[in-house]
Coordinates of C-alpha atoms in Angstrom, one line a residue:
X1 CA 0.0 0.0 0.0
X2 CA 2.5 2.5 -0.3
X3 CA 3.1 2.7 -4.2
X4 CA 2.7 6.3 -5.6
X5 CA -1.1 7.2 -7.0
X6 CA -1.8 7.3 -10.3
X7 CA -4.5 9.6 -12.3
X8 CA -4.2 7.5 -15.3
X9 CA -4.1 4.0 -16.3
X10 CA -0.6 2.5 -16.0
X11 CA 1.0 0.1 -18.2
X12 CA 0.0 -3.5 -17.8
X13 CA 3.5 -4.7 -16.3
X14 CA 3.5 -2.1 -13.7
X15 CA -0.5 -2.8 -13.1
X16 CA 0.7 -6.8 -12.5
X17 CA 3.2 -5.3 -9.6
X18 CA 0.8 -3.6 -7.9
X19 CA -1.0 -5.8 -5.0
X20 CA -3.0 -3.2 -2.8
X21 CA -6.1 -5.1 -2.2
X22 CA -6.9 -6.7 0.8
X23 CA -6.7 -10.3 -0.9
X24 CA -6.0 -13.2 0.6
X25 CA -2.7 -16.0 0.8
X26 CA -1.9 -19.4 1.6
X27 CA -3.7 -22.9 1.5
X28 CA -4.6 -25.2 4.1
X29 CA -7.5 -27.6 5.6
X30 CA -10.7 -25.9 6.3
X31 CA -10.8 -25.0 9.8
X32 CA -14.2 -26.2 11.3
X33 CA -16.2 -23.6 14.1
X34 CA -15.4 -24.6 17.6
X35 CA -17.8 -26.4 19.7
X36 CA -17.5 -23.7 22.4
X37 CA -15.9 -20.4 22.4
X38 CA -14.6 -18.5 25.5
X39 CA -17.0 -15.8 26.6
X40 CA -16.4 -12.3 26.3
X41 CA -15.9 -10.2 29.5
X42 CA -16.8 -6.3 30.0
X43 CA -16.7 -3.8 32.8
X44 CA -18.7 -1.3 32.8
X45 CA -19.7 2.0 35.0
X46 CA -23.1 2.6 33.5
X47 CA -26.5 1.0 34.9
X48 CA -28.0 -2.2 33.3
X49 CA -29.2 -1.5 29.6
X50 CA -33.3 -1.6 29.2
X51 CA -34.5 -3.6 26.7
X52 CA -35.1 -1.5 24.3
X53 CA -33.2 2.0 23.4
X54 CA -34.6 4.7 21.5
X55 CA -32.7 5.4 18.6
X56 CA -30.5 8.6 18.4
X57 CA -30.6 11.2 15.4
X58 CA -28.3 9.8 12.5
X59 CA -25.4 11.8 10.5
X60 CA -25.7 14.6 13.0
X61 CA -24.6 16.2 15.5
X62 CA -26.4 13.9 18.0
X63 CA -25.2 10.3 16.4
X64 CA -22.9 8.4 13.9
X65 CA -24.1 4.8 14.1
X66 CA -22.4 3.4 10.8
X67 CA -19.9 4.7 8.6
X68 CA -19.7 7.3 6.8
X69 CA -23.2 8.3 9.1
X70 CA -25.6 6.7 7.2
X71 CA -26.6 3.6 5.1
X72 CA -25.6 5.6 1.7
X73 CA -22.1 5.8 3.0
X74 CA -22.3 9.9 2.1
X75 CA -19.9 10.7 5.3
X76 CA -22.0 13.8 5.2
X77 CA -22.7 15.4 8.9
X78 CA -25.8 17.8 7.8
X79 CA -25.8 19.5 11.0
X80 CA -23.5 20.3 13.8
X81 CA -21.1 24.0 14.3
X82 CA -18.4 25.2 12.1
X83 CA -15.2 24.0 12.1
X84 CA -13.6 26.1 10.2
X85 CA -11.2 26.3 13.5
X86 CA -10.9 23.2 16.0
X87 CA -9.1 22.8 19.0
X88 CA -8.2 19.0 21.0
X89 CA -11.3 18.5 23.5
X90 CA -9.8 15.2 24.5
X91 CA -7.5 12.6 23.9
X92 CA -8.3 9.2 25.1
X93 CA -6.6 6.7 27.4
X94 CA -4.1 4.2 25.4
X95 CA -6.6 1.4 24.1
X96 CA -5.4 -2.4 24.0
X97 CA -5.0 -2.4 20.5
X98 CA -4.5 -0.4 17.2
X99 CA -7.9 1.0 15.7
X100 CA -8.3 1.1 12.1
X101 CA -12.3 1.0 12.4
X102 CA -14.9 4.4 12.3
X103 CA -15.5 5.6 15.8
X104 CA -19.5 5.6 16.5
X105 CA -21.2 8.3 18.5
X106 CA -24.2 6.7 20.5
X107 CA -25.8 9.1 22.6
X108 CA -23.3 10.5 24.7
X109 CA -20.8 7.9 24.0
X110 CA -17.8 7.3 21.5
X111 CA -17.6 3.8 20.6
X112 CA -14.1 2.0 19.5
X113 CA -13.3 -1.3 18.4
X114 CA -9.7 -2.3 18.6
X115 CA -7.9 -4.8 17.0
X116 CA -7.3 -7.2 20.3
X117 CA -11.0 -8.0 19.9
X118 CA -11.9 -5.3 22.7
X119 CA -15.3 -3.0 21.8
X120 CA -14.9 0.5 24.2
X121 CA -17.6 3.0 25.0
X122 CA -15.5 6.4 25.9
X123 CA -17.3 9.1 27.8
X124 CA -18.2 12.0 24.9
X125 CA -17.5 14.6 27.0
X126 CA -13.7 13.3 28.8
X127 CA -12.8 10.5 26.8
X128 CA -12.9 8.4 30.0
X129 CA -13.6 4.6 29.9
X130 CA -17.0 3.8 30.9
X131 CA -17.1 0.2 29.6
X132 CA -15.0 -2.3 28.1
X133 CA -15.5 -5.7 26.8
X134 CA -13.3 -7.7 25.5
X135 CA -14.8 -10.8 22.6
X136 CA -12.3 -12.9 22.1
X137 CA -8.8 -13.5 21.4
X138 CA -7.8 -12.1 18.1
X139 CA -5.2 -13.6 15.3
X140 CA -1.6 -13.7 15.7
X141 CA -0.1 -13.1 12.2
X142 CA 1.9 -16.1 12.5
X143 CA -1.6 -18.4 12.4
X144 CA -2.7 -16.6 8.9
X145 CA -1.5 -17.7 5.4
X146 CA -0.4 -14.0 4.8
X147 CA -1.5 -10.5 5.6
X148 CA -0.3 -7.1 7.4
X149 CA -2.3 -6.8 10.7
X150 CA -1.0 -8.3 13.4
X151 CA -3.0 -9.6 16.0
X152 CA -6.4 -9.3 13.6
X153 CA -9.2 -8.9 15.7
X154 CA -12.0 -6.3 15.1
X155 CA -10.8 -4.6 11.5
X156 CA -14.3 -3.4 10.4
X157 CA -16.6 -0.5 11.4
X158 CA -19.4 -2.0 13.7
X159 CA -22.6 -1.0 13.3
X160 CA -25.6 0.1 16.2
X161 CA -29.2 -0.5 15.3
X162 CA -31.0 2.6 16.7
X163 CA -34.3 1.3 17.6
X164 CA -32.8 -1.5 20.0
X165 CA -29.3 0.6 20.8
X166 CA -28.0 -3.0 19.9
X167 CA -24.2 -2.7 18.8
X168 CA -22.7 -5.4 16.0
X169 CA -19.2 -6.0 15.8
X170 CA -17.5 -8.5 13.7
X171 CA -14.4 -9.9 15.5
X172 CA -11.2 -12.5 14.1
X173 CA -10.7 -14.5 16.7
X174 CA -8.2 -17.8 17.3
X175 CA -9.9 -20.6 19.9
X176 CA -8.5 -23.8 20.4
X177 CA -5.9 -23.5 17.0
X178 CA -9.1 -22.5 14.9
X179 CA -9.6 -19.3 13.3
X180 CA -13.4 -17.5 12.9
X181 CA -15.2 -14.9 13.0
X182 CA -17.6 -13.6 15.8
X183 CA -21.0 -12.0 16.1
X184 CA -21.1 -10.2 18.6
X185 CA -24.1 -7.9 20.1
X186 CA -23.5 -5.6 22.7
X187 CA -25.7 -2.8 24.5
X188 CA -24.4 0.1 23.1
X189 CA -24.9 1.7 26.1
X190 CA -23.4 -0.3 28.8
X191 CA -21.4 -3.0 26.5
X192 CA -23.5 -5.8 28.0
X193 CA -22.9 -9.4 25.8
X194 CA -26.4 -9.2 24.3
X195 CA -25.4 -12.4 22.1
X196 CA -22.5 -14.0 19.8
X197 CA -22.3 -16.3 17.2
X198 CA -20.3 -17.4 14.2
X199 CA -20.3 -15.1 11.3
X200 CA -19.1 -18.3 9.2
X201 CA -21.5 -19.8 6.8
X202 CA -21.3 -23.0 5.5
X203 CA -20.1 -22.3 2.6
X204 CA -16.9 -20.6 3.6
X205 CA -13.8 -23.5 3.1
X206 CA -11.1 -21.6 5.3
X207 CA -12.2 -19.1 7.5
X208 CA -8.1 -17.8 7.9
X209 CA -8.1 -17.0 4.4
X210 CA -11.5 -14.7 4.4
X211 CA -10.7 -11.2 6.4
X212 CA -13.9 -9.1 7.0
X213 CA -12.4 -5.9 6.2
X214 CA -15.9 -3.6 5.4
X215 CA -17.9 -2.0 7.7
X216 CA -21.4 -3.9 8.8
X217 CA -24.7 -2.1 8.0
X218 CA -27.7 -2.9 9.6
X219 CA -31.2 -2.7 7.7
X220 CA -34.6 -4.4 8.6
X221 CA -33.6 -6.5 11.4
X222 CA -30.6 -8.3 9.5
X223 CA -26.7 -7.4 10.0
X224 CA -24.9 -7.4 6.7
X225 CA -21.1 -8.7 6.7
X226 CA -19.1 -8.5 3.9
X227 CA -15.9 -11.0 3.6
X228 CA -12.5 -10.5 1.3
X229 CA -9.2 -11.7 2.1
X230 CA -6.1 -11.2 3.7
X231 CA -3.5 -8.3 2.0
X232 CA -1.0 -10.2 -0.1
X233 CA -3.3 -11.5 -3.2
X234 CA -2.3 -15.2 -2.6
X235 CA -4.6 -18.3 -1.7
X236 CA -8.0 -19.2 -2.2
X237 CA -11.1 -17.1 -1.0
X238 CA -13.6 -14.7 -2.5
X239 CA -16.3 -12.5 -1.9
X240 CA -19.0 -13.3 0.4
X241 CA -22.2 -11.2 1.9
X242 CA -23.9 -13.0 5.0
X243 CA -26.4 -11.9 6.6
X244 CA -27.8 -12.7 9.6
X245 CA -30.6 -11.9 12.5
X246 CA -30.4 -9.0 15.0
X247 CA -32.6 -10.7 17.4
X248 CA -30.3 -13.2 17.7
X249 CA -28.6 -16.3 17.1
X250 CA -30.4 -17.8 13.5
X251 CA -29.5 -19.3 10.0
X252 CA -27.2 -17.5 8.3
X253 CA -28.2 -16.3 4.6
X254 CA -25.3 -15.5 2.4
X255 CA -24.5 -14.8 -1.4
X256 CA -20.9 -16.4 -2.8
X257 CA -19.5 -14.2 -5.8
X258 CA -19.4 -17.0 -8.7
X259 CA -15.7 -16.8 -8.9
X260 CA -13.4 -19.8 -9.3
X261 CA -10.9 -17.5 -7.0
X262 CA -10.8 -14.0 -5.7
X263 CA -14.0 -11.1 -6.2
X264 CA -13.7 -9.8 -2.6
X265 CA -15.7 -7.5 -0.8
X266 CA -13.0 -5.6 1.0
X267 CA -13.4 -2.1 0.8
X268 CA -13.6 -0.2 4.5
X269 CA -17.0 1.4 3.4
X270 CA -18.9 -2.0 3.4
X271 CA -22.3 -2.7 2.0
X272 CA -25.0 0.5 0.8
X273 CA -28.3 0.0 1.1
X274 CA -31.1 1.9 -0.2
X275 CA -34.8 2.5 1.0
X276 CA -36.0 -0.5 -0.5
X277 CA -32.9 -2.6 1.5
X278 CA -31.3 -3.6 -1.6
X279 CA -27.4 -4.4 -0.9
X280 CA -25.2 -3.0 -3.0
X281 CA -21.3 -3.8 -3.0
X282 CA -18.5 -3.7 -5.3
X283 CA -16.0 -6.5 -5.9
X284 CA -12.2 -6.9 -6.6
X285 CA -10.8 -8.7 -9.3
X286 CA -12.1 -12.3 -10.2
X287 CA -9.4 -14.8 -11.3
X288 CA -11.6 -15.6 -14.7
X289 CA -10.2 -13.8 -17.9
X290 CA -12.5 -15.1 -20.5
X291 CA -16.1 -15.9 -18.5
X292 CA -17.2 -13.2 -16.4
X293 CA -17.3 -14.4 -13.2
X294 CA -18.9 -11.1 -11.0
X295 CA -15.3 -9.8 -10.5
X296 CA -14.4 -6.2 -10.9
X297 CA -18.5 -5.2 -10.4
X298 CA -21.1 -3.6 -8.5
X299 CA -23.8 -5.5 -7.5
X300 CA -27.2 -5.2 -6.3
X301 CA -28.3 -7.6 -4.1
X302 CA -32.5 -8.3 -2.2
X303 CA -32.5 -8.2 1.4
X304 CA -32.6 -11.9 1.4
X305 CA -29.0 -11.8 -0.7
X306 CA -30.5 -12.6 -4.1
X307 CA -28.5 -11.1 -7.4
X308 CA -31.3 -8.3 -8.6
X309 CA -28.4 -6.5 -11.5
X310 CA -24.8 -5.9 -11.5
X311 CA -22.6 -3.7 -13.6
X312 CA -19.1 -4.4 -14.9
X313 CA -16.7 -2.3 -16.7
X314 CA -16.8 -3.2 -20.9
X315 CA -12.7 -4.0 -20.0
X316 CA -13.2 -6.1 -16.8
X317 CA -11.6 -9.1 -18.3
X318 CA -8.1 -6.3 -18.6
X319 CA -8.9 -5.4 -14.9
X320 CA -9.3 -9.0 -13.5
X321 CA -5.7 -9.5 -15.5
X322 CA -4.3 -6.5 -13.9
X323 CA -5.4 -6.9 -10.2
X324 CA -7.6 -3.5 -10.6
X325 CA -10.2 -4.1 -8.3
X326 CA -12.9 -1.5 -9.0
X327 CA -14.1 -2.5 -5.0
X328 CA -11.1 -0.9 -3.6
X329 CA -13.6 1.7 -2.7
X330 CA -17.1 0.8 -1.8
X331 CA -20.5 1.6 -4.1
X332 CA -22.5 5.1 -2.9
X333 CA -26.0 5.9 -3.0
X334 CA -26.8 9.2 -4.2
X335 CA -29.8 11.0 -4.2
X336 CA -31.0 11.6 -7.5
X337 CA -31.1 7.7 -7.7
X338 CA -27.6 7.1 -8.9
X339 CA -25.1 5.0 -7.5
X340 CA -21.5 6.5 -8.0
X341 CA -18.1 3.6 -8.0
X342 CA -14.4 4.1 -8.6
X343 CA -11.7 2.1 -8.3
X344 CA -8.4 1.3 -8.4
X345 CA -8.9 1.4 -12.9
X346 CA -9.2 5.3 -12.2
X347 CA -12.5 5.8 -14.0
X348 CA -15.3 7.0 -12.3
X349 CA -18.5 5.1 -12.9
X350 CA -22.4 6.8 -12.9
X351 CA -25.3 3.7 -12.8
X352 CA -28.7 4.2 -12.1
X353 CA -29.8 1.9 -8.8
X354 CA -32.3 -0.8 -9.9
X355 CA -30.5 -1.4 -13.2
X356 CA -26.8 -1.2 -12.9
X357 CA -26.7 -1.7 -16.5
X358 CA -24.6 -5.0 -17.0
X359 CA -21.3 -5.2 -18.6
X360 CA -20.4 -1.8 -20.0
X361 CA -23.8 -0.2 -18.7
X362 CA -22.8 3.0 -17.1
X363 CA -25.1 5.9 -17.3
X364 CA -21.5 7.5 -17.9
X365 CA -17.6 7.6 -16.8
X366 CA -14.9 9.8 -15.8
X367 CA -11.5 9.8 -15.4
X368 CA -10.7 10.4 -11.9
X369 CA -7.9 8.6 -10.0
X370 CA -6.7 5.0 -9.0
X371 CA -9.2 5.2 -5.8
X372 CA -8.8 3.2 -2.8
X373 CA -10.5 3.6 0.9
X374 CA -13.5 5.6 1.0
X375 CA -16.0 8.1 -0.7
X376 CA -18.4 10.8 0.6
X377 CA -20.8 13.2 -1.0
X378 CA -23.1 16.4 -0.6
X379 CA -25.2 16.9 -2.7
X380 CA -23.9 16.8 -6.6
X381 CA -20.3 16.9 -5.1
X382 CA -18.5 13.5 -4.7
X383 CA -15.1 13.5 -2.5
X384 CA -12.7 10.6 -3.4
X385 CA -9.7 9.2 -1.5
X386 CA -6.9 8.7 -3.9
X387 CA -3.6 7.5 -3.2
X388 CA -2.3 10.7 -2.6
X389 CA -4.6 13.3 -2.6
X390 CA -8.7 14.0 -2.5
X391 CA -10.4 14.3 -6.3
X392 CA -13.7 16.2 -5.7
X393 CA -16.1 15.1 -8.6
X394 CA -18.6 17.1 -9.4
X395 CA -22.1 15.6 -11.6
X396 CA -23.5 17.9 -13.3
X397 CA -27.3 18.4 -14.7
X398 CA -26.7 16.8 -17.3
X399 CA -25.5 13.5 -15.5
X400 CA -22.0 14.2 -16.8
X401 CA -19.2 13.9 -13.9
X402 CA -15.7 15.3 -14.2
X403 CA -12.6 16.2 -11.4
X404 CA -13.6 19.9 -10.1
X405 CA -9.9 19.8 -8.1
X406 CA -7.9 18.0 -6.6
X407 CA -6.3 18.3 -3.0
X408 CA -3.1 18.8 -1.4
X409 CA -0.7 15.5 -1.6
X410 CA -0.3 13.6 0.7
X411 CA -3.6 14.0 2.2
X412 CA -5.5 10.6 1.5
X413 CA -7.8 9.0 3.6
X414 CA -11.2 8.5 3.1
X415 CA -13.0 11.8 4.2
X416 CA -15.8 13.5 5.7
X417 CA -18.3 16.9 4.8
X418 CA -18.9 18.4 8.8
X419 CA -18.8 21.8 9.5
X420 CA -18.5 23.1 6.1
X421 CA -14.8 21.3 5.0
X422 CA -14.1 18.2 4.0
X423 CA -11.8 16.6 6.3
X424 CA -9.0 13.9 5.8
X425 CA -6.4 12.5 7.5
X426 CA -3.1 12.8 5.9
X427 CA 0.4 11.1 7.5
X428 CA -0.3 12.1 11.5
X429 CA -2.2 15.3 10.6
X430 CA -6.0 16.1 10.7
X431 CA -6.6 18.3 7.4
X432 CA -9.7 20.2 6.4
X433 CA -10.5 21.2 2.8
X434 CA -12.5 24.0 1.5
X435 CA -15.2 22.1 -0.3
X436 CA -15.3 24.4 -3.3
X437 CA -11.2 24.7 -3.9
X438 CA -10.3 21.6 -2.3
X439 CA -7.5 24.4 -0.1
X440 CA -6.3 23.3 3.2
X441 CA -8.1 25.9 5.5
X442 CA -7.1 23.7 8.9
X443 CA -4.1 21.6 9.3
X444 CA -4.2 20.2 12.9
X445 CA -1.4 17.8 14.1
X446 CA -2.7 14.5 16.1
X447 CA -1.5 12.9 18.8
X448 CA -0.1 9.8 17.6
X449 CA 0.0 7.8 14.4
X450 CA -3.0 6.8 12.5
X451 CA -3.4 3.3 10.5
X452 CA -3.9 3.2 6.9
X453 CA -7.3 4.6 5.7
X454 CA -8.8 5.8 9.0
X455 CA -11.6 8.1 8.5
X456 CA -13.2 10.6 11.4
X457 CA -17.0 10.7 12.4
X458 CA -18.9 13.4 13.7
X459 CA -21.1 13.8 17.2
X460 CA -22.1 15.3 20.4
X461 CA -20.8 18.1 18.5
X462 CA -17.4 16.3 18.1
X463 CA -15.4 15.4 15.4
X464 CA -13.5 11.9 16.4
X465 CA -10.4 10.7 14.7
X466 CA -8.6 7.2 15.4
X467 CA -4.9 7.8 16.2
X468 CA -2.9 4.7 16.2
X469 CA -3.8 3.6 20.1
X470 CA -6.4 5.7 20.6
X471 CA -8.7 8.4 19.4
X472 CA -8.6 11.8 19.5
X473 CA -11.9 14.4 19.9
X474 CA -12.0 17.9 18.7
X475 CA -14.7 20.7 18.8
X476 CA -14.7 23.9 16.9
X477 CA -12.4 26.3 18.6
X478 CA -13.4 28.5 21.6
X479 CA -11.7 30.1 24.7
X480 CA -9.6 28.0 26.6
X481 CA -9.1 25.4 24.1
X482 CA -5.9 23.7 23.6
X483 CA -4.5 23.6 19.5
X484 CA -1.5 21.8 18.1
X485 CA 0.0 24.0 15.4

């Protein structure tokens, strides 16, 4: 992942060197689900949870219960102060392990998953611990085929379902020499064990070679989980969507991309889903160069995972080749009833949702950049992480996009709209953009180092930002506040 960014196609040999996707490496016997797996332990400070929560406003100031802030993926926080100047509110005690997941705001609560398989609710206001609970014991690197996270534990964004204030949380973890993955569900509120079980369906051969990388959506009672593979592009696996019950343990239902090898669903962003619950997601590149195989797409799934349409690029066969997964970025919901994609190909895709439009399809294309991490939007404006700077595309009324600017380099990861900037986190510094010039207007330094393709959320009038360890909280700047230049 740390190849320089592109903003047009490269040549074939140098495409064939290039491995960023999250794919997975190595062989080995199918590792069957435990019998019994150890039981996850919390502390908590906070009363016992009721039985049934009210749910919080979403993609506001008051709550961010999924990433990006809503089901769409925009990343856009719609209300909340300016922040066109911020100051540090907080920092938060060293957690037990790195954090490359989306902070949630749940009432007045910052929630953080770690990758030692430990969920925290932070106090909004301090940063202090209220609860902890810890799900399992997560994945030495040494018992995976390949990979670059080391231990794996919780790598995805969880997800809270706002009329039960139950939070979902997809955790790696190792048991008795076997690898799997967990469902857990917590009470957002006081981290109470609500429920766990495997996130494994049948159909899965080797759960060590299948990394749940995108963040879980939740959508009519179900939980969606979306599986890839491990970062190396070695070994057998491919994309999977599961979904299963938020009432509790159930039958799994689950859609297998029809791929010999490979077509994972890997990008951070997860699943979209749209007021109907459709599914939409976008796949890396399938291991088929002559059949299409559902590599290198977008598709649209039922809520009961059943293929509704799909669109491919007209040169997906090239892509597949080249290891150009357009799902190194996940699919968008806009509102005019378009569905926005780009991936690592560079070109920008426009499909209408219902009818992706099939191989070639597009409603129409753009060059923008090789695009990997995240996407967010406000209204006709659509903010890309490349993988070196931010590409704002901007549709137009006559359904054309094209690049309006592009950002400072070096400033990357997939961003946010909040306080009238788009925000992005660039090396160890907290940037915000002028959404019409894509200028720097706030460079703020953070307190520690942030993992590859972090993005903040916004809350409680907060703007939250994983640092490495920990996370960091900042509100717009007032009297008394303490800045980092």
């Amino acid at each position: 992942m740390a190849q320089a960014k592109h903003r047009r196609r490269a040549s074939p040999a140098l495409l064939g060197l290039i491995a960023l996707g999250l794919a997975a490496c190595g062989a080995g016997a199918p590792s069957p689900i435990p019998a019994s797996r150890p039981t996850p332990s919390s502390t908590s400070t906070s009363q016992a949870p009721t039985a049934v929560e009210p749910a919080p406003p979403t993609n506001d100031a008051g709550g961010w219960t999924t990433y990006h802030g809503n089901l769409t993926r925009s990343g856009d926080a719609t209300s909340g102060p300016a922040l066109d100047s911020i100051h540090t509110a907080w920092d938060s005690p060293t957690l037990d392990g790195q954090v490359y997941a989306e902070p949630l705001v749940w009432r007045n609560l910052v929630i953080v998953a770690t990758e030692n398989d430990t969920v925290y609710g932070l106090a909004s206001s301090t940063g202090r611990v209220v609860w902890r609970t810890h799900v399992g014991n997560p994945v030495p690197i040494s018992d995976l085929p390949c990979g670059n996270v080391s231990p794996l534990g919780i790598l995805s964004t969880p997800t809270i379902q706002g009329s039960t204030g139950r939070l979902f949380a997809v955790a790696e973890v190792l048991h008795g020499g076997q690898v799997s993955h967990e469902l857990v569900a917590l009470s957002a509120t006081t981290g109470k064990l609500i429920f766990s079980e495997s996130a494994d369906p049948a159909s899965m051969t080797d759960p060590r070679a299948q990394q749940q990388r995108g963040a879980l959506a939740v959508s009519d009672g179900r939980v969606y989980v979306v599986y890839g593979g491990l970062y190396g592009d070695c070994g057998s696996y491919y994309g999977l969507v599961v979904s299963a019950s938020t009432a509790g343990p159930g039958q799994l239902a689950s859609y297998r991309v029809p791929t010999p090898n490979r077509g994972a669903i890997w990008d951070p962003a997860g699943p979209s889903i749209d007021s109907a619950g459709d599914v939409y997601v976008t796949t890396g590149n399938g291991s088929s160069t002559t059949t299409y195989d559902e590599g290198d797409s977008v598709l649209e799934l039922s809520p009961g995972l059943q293929l509704l349409s799909f669109f491919a690029p007209a040169d997906w066969a090239f892509d597949n080749r080249n290891d150009l997964d357009l799902g190194s970025t996940g699919p968008v919901l806009l509102p005019d009833g378009l569905v926005f994609q780009v991936g690592k190909e560079a070109t920008g895709y426009l499909l209408r949702q219902g009818r992706l439009g099939g191989i070639g399809g597009s409603v129409a294309s753009a060059q923008v950049c090789f695009a990997i991490g995240g996407t967010a939007y406000q209204g006709s404006d659509i903010y890309v992480s490349c993988r070196e700077w931010i590409d704002e595309v901007h549709v137009g009324s006559n359904g054309r996009a094209s690049v309006a600017w592009s950002g400072p380099a070096g400033v990357s990861d997939p961003p946010i709209v909040a306080g009238g900037l788009v925000w992005s986190v660039g090396g160890s510094t907290l940037y915000g953009l002028n959404p019409s010039t894509g200028r720097a207007v706030v460079r703020q330094a953070l307190n520690g180092q942030p993992d590859e393709l972090v993005t903040p959320s916004v809350g409680d009038s907060l703007m939250i930002v994983p640092t490495g360890q920990a996370v960091e909280a900042f509100a717009a700047a007032k009297s008394g506040g303490r800045s980092r230049p």
